[in-house]
């Protein structure tokens, strides 16, 4: 092996070992992300009475407007394994991570788990249990199981504008 190739191989090995042995993300970054999520939740909660049904807590009560999508289910963030035929949904990661009384440690113990919401779209409605966390959702969006989404609209639409409230 040429001296330059040996040097590059050694440097690559050193960088790999360094990357594996040093922490990539400190707890401070996670704390920062939780703080940012809480600020987003607080900002979203400060809505006008007309948009929140007069509720002081914004999206935590009253009627919420967001988008509805669907996904292939399985083991959710609440520790529950679901099937596509179950009437379930995932809430936004922003809402999930900052839900009141959630300690941020074990998602299986999040108080939002198994809460029910009723969503409506063009006169159709469906009631679902919250069993998962959606990383691609905005604060007021819901990601449904295929069967729950189908109660509202044809799956070919993919994304719909919904209203929803806690049941």
PDB file of C-alpha atoms in Angstrom:
ATOM      1  CA  UNK A   1       0.000   0.000   0.000  1.00  0.00           C
ATOM      2  CA  UNK A   2       1.303   3.450  -0.883  1.00  0.00           C
ATOM      3  CA  UNK A   3       2.191   5.757   2.015  1.00  0.00           C
ATOM      4  CA  UNK A   4      -0.637   8.160   1.163  1.00  0.00           C
ATOM      5  CA  UNK A   5      -3.182   5.338   1.047  1.00  0.00           C
ATOM      6  CA  UNK A   6      -1.947   4.051   4.432  1.00  0.00           C
ATOM      7  CA  UNK A   7      -2.209   7.528   5.888  1.00  0.00           C
ATOM      8  CA  UNK A   8      -5.770   7.942   4.561  1.00  0.00           C
ATOM      9  CA  UNK A   9      -6.764   4.508   5.874  1.00  0.00           C
ATOM     10  CA  UNK A  10      -5.342   5.344   9.311  1.00  0.00           C
ATOM     11  CA  UNK A  11      -7.055   8.742   9.343  1.00  0.00           C
ATOM     12  CA  UNK A  12     -10.357   7.116   8.366  1.00  0.00           C
ATOM     13  CA  UNK A  13      -9.983   4.594  11.199  1.00  0.00           C
ATOM     14  CA  UNK A  14      -9.215   7.330  13.750  1.00  0.00           C
ATOM     15  CA  UNK A  15     -12.210   9.394  12.641  1.00  0.00           C
ATOM     16  CA  UNK A  16     -14.497   6.354  12.790  1.00  0.00           C
ATOM     17  CA  UNK A  17     -13.382   5.435  16.304  1.00  0.00           C
ATOM     18  CA  UNK A  18     -13.725   9.061  17.414  1.00  0.00           C
ATOM     19  CA  UNK A  19     -17.234   9.267  15.979  1.00  0.00           C
ATOM     20  CA  UNK A  20     -18.281   6.037  17.693  1.00  0.00           C
ATOM     21  CA  UNK A  21     -16.854   6.912  21.103  1.00  0.00           C
ATOM     22  CA  UNK A  22     -17.930  10.545  21.375  1.00  0.00           C
ATOM     23  CA  UNK A  23     -21.534  11.538  22.012  1.00  0.00           C
ATOM     24  CA  UNK A  24     -23.197  12.812  18.858  1.00  0.00           C
ATOM     25  CA  UNK A  25     -26.032  14.617  20.572  1.00  0.00           C
ATOM     26  CA  UNK A  26     -25.894  15.793  24.133  1.00  0.00           C
ATOM     27  CA  UNK A  27     -28.838  15.857  26.491  1.00  0.00           C
ATOM     28  CA  UNK A  28     -28.771  19.633  26.149  1.00  0.00           C
ATOM     29  CA  UNK A  29     -29.837  19.285  22.507  1.00  0.00           C
ATOM     30  CA  UNK A  30     -32.767  17.069  23.532  1.00  0.00           C
ATOM     31  CA  UNK A  31     -33.703  19.539  26.276  1.00  0.00           C
ATOM     32  CA  UNK A  32     -33.542  22.324  23.695  1.00  0.00           C
ATOM     33  CA  UNK A  33     -35.820  20.391  21.325  1.00  0.00           C
ATOM     34  CA  UNK A  34     -38.343  19.799  24.127  1.00  0.00           C
ATOM     35  CA  UNK A  35     -38.251  23.503  25.002  1.00  0.00           C
ATOM     36  CA  UNK A  36     -38.815  24.487  21.377  1.00  0.00           C
ATOM     37  CA  UNK A  37     -41.743  22.060  21.161  1.00  0.00           C
ATOM     38  CA  UNK A  38     -43.276  23.528  24.345  1.00  0.00           C
ATOM     39  CA  UNK A  39     -42.973  27.043  22.904  1.00  0.00           C
ATOM     40  CA  UNK A  40     -44.689  25.863  19.708  1.00  0.00           C
ATOM     41  CA  UNK A  41     -47.492  24.290  21.731  1.00  0.00           C
ATOM     42  CA  UNK A  42     -47.923  27.427  23.829  1.00  0.00           C
ATOM     43  CA  UNK A  43     -47.958  29.616  20.713  1.00  0.00           C
ATOM     44  CA  UNK A  44     -50.544  27.407  19.029  1.00  0.00           C
ATOM     45  CA  UNK A  45     -52.654  27.450  22.188  1.00  0.00           C
ATOM     46  CA  UNK A  46     -52.867  31.236  22.062  1.00  0.00           C
ATOM     47  CA  UNK A  47     -55.603  31.358  19.443  1.00  0.00           C
ATOM     48  CA  UNK A  48     -58.636  33.558  19.126  1.00  0.00           C
ATOM     49  CA  UNK A  49     -61.909  32.425  20.712  1.00  0.00           C
ATOM     50  CA  UNK A  50     -63.449  31.917  17.247  1.00  0.00           C
ATOM     51  CA  UNK A  51     -60.767  29.439  16.181  1.00  0.00           C
ATOM     52  CA  UNK A  52     -60.735  27.510  19.437  1.00  0.00           C
ATOM     53  CA  UNK A  53     -64.434  27.313  20.143  1.00  0.00           C
ATOM     54  CA  UNK A  54     -63.928  29.811  22.977  1.00  0.00           C
ATOM     55  CA  UNK A  55     -61.626  27.406  24.819  1.00  0.00           C
ATOM     56  CA  UNK A  56     -58.736  28.975  26.742  1.00  0.00           C
ATOM     57  CA  UNK A  57     -56.332  26.136  25.904  1.00  0.00           C
ATOM     58  CA  UNK A  58     -56.597  26.440  22.119  1.00  0.00           C
ATOM     59  CA  UNK A  59     -56.135  23.059  20.481  1.00  0.00           C
ATOM     60  CA  UNK A  60     -56.383  21.157  23.773  1.00  0.00           C
ATOM     61  CA  UNK A  61     -60.126  21.767  23.657  1.00  0.00           C
ATOM     62  CA  UNK A  62     -62.653  23.123  21.196  1.00  0.00           C
ATOM     63  CA  UNK A  63     -62.586  22.557  17.447  1.00  0.00           C
ATOM     64  CA  UNK A  64     -59.255  22.409  15.646  1.00  0.00           C
ATOM     65  CA  UNK A  65     -58.585  22.794  11.935  1.00  0.00           C
ATOM     66  CA  UNK A  66     -55.721  20.813  10.444  1.00  0.00           C
ATOM     67  CA  UNK A  67     -54.871  18.313   7.779  1.00  0.00           C
ATOM     68  CA  UNK A  68     -55.584  14.610   7.790  1.00  0.00           C
ATOM     69  CA  UNK A  69     -53.380  11.961   6.193  1.00  0.00           C
ATOM     70  CA  UNK A  70     -53.009   8.204   6.616  1.00  0.00           C
ATOM     71  CA  UNK A  71     -50.148   5.780   7.201  1.00  0.00           C
ATOM     72  CA  UNK A  72     -49.425   2.084   7.538  1.00  0.00           C
ATOM     73  CA  UNK A  73     -49.839   1.236  11.196  1.00  0.00           C
ATOM     74  CA  UNK A  74     -47.786  -1.044  13.439  1.00  0.00           C
ATOM     75  CA  UNK A  75     -46.093  -0.483  16.780  1.00  0.00           C
ATOM     76  CA  UNK A  76     -46.886   3.105  17.737  1.00  0.00           C
ATOM     77  CA  UNK A  77     -45.202   5.557  20.084  1.00  0.00           C
ATOM     78  CA  UNK A  78     -47.698   4.651  22.826  1.00  0.00           C
ATOM     79  CA  UNK A  79     -46.395   1.079  22.845  1.00  0.00           C
ATOM     80  CA  UNK A  80     -49.540  -0.294  21.206  1.00  0.00           C
ATOM     81  CA  UNK A  81     -49.380  -2.465  18.101  1.00  0.00           C
ATOM     82  CA  UNK A  82     -52.188  -1.514  15.745  1.00  0.00           C
ATOM     83  CA  UNK A  83     -53.582  -2.859  12.491  1.00  0.00           C
ATOM     84  CA  UNK A  84     -54.616  -0.825   9.467  1.00  0.00           C
ATOM     85  CA  UNK A  85     -58.226  -1.799  10.247  1.00  0.00           C
ATOM     86  CA  UNK A  86     -58.115  -0.155  13.714  1.00  0.00           C
ATOM     87  CA  UNK A  87     -59.636   3.290  14.155  1.00  0.00           C
ATOM     88  CA  UNK A  88     -56.554   5.084  15.437  1.00  0.00           C
ATOM     89  CA  UNK A  89     -54.543   8.202  14.697  1.00  0.00           C
ATOM     90  CA  UNK A  90     -51.200   9.818  15.429  1.00  0.00           C
ATOM     91  CA  UNK A  91     -50.953  13.389  16.702  1.00  0.00           C
ATOM     92  CA  UNK A  92     -48.188  15.801  15.798  1.00  0.00           C
ATOM     93  CA  UNK A  93     -44.834  15.224  17.479  1.00  0.00           C
ATOM     94  CA  UNK A  94     -45.113  18.803  18.740  1.00  0.00           C
ATOM     95  CA  UNK A  95     -48.370  18.013  20.526  1.00  0.00           C
ATOM     96  CA  UNK A  96     -47.279  14.529  21.625  1.00  0.00           C
ATOM     97  CA  UNK A  97     -43.972  15.688  23.131  1.00  0.00           C
ATOM     98  CA  UNK A  98     -45.491  18.654  24.973  1.00  0.00           C
ATOM     99  CA  UNK A  99     -48.813  17.190  26.054  1.00  0.00           C
ATOM    100  CA  UNK A 100     -49.684  18.281  29.619  1.00  0.00           C
ATOM    101  CA  UNK A 101     -48.241  16.019  32.331  1.00  0.00           C
ATOM    102  CA  UNK A 102     -46.001  14.074  29.923  1.00  0.00           C
ATOM    103  CA  UNK A 103     -42.541  13.751  31.473  1.00  0.00           C
ATOM    104  CA  UNK A 104     -40.755  13.264  28.132  1.00  0.00           C
ATOM    105  CA  UNK A 105     -39.117  10.036  29.304  1.00  0.00           C
ATOM    106  CA  UNK A 106     -41.302   7.075  28.327  1.00  0.00           C
ATOM    107  CA  UNK A 107     -43.694   7.711  25.412  1.00  0.00           C
ATOM    108  CA  UNK A 108     -45.774   4.692  26.492  1.00  0.00           C
ATOM    109  CA  UNK A 109     -46.886   6.660  29.560  1.00  0.00           C
ATOM    110  CA  UNK A 110     -47.856   9.837  27.693  1.00  0.00           C
ATOM    111  CA  UNK A 111     -51.322  10.940  28.887  1.00  0.00           C
ATOM    112  CA  UNK A 112     -52.343  11.616  25.269  1.00  0.00           C
ATOM    113  CA  UNK A 113     -52.206   7.863  24.582  1.00  0.00           C
ATOM    114  CA  UNK A 114     -55.671   6.321  24.209  1.00  0.00           C
ATOM    115  CA  UNK A 115     -57.375   9.726  24.259  1.00  0.00           C
ATOM    116  CA  UNK A 116     -60.170   9.907  21.696  1.00  0.00           C
ATOM    117  CA  UNK A 117     -60.711  12.546  19.034  1.00  0.00           C
ATOM    118  CA  UNK A 118     -63.507  12.958  16.536  1.00  0.00           C
ATOM    119  CA  UNK A 119     -62.554  14.256  13.105  1.00  0.00           C
ATOM    120  CA  UNK A 120     -64.873  15.537  10.384  1.00  0.00           C
ATOM    121  CA  UNK A 121     -64.514  16.117   6.655  1.00  0.00           C
ATOM    122  CA  UNK A 122     -67.293  17.218   4.325  1.00  0.00           C
ATOM    123  CA  UNK A 123     -70.070  16.028   6.645  1.00  0.00           C
ATOM    124  CA  UNK A 124     -68.468  12.665   7.488  1.00  0.00           C
ATOM    125  CA  UNK A 125     -66.938  11.921  10.872  1.00  0.00           C
ATOM    126  CA  UNK A 126     -64.848   9.278  12.591  1.00  0.00           C
ATOM    127  CA  UNK A 127     -63.794   8.800  16.222  1.00  0.00           C
ATOM    128  CA  UNK A 128     -60.293   7.428  16.785  1.00  0.00           C
ATOM    129  CA  UNK A 129     -57.906   6.682  19.647  1.00  0.00           C
ATOM    130  CA  UNK A 130     -54.524   8.396  19.723  1.00  0.00           C
ATOM    131  CA  UNK A 131     -51.830   5.697  19.748  1.00  0.00           C
ATOM    132  CA  UNK A 132     -48.920   7.218  17.857  1.00  0.00           C
ATOM    133  CA  UNK A 133     -46.746  10.248  17.161  1.00  0.00           C
ATOM    134  CA  UNK A 134     -46.442  11.872  13.709  1.00  0.00           C
ATOM    135  CA  UNK A 135     -43.106  13.528  12.938  1.00  0.00           C
ATOM    136  CA  UNK A 136     -44.339  14.965   9.627  1.00  0.00           C
ATOM    137  CA  UNK A 137     -47.463  16.593  11.065  1.00  0.00           C
ATOM    138  CA  UNK A 138     -48.042  20.213  11.983  1.00  0.00           C
ATOM    139  CA  UNK A 139     -49.395  20.907  15.465  1.00  0.00           C
ATOM    140  CA  UNK A 140     -53.094  20.447  14.546  1.00  0.00           C
ATOM    141  CA  UNK A 141     -52.734  17.643  11.958  1.00  0.00           C
ATOM    142  CA  UNK A 142     -53.790  14.022  12.446  1.00  0.00           C
ATOM    143  CA  UNK A 143     -52.331  10.962  10.705  1.00  0.00           C
ATOM    144  CA  UNK A 144     -55.000   8.233  10.533  1.00  0.00           C
ATOM    145  CA  UNK A 145     -54.988   4.499  10.027  1.00  0.00           C
ATOM    146  CA  UNK A 146     -56.180   3.662   6.483  1.00  0.00           C
ATOM    147  CA  UNK A 147     -59.566   2.422   7.740  1.00  0.00           C
ATOM    148  CA  UNK A 148     -60.200   5.574   9.779  1.00  0.00           C
ATOM    149  CA  UNK A 149     -59.146   7.826   6.887  1.00  0.00           C
ATOM    150  CA  UNK A 150     -61.476   5.883   4.573  1.00  0.00           C
ATOM    151  CA  UNK A 151     -64.410   6.815   6.818  1.00  0.00           C
ATOM    152  CA  UNK A 152     -63.717  10.443   5.926  1.00  0.00           C
ATOM    153  CA  UNK A 153     -62.529  10.301   2.308  1.00  0.00           C
ATOM    154  CA  UNK A 154     -61.142   8.083  -0.409  1.00  0.00           C
ATOM    155  CA  UNK A 155     -57.502   7.182   0.174  1.00  0.00           C
ATOM    156  CA  UNK A 156     -56.653   8.475  -3.305  1.00  0.00           C
ATOM    157  CA  UNK A 157     -56.989  12.036  -1.915  1.00  0.00           C
ATOM    158  CA  UNK A 158     -54.072  11.386   0.449  1.00  0.00           C
ATOM    159  CA  UNK A 159     -54.396  14.690   2.324  1.00  0.00           C
ATOM    160  CA  UNK A 160     -57.610  16.408   3.415  1.00  0.00           C
ATOM    161  CA  UNK A 161     -58.569  19.494   5.430  1.00  0.00           C
ATOM    162  CA  UNK A 162     -60.242  18.330   8.639  1.00  0.00           C
ATOM    163  CA  UNK A 163     -61.805  19.703  11.780  1.00  0.00           C
ATOM    164  CA  UNK A 164     -61.304  17.693  14.960  1.00  0.00           C
ATOM    165  CA  UNK A 165     -61.959  17.856  18.675  1.00  0.00           C
ATOM    166  CA  UNK A 166     -61.222  15.779  21.749  1.00  0.00           C
ATOM    167  CA  UNK A 167     -64.070  13.369  22.510  1.00  0.00           C
TER     168      UNK A 167
END
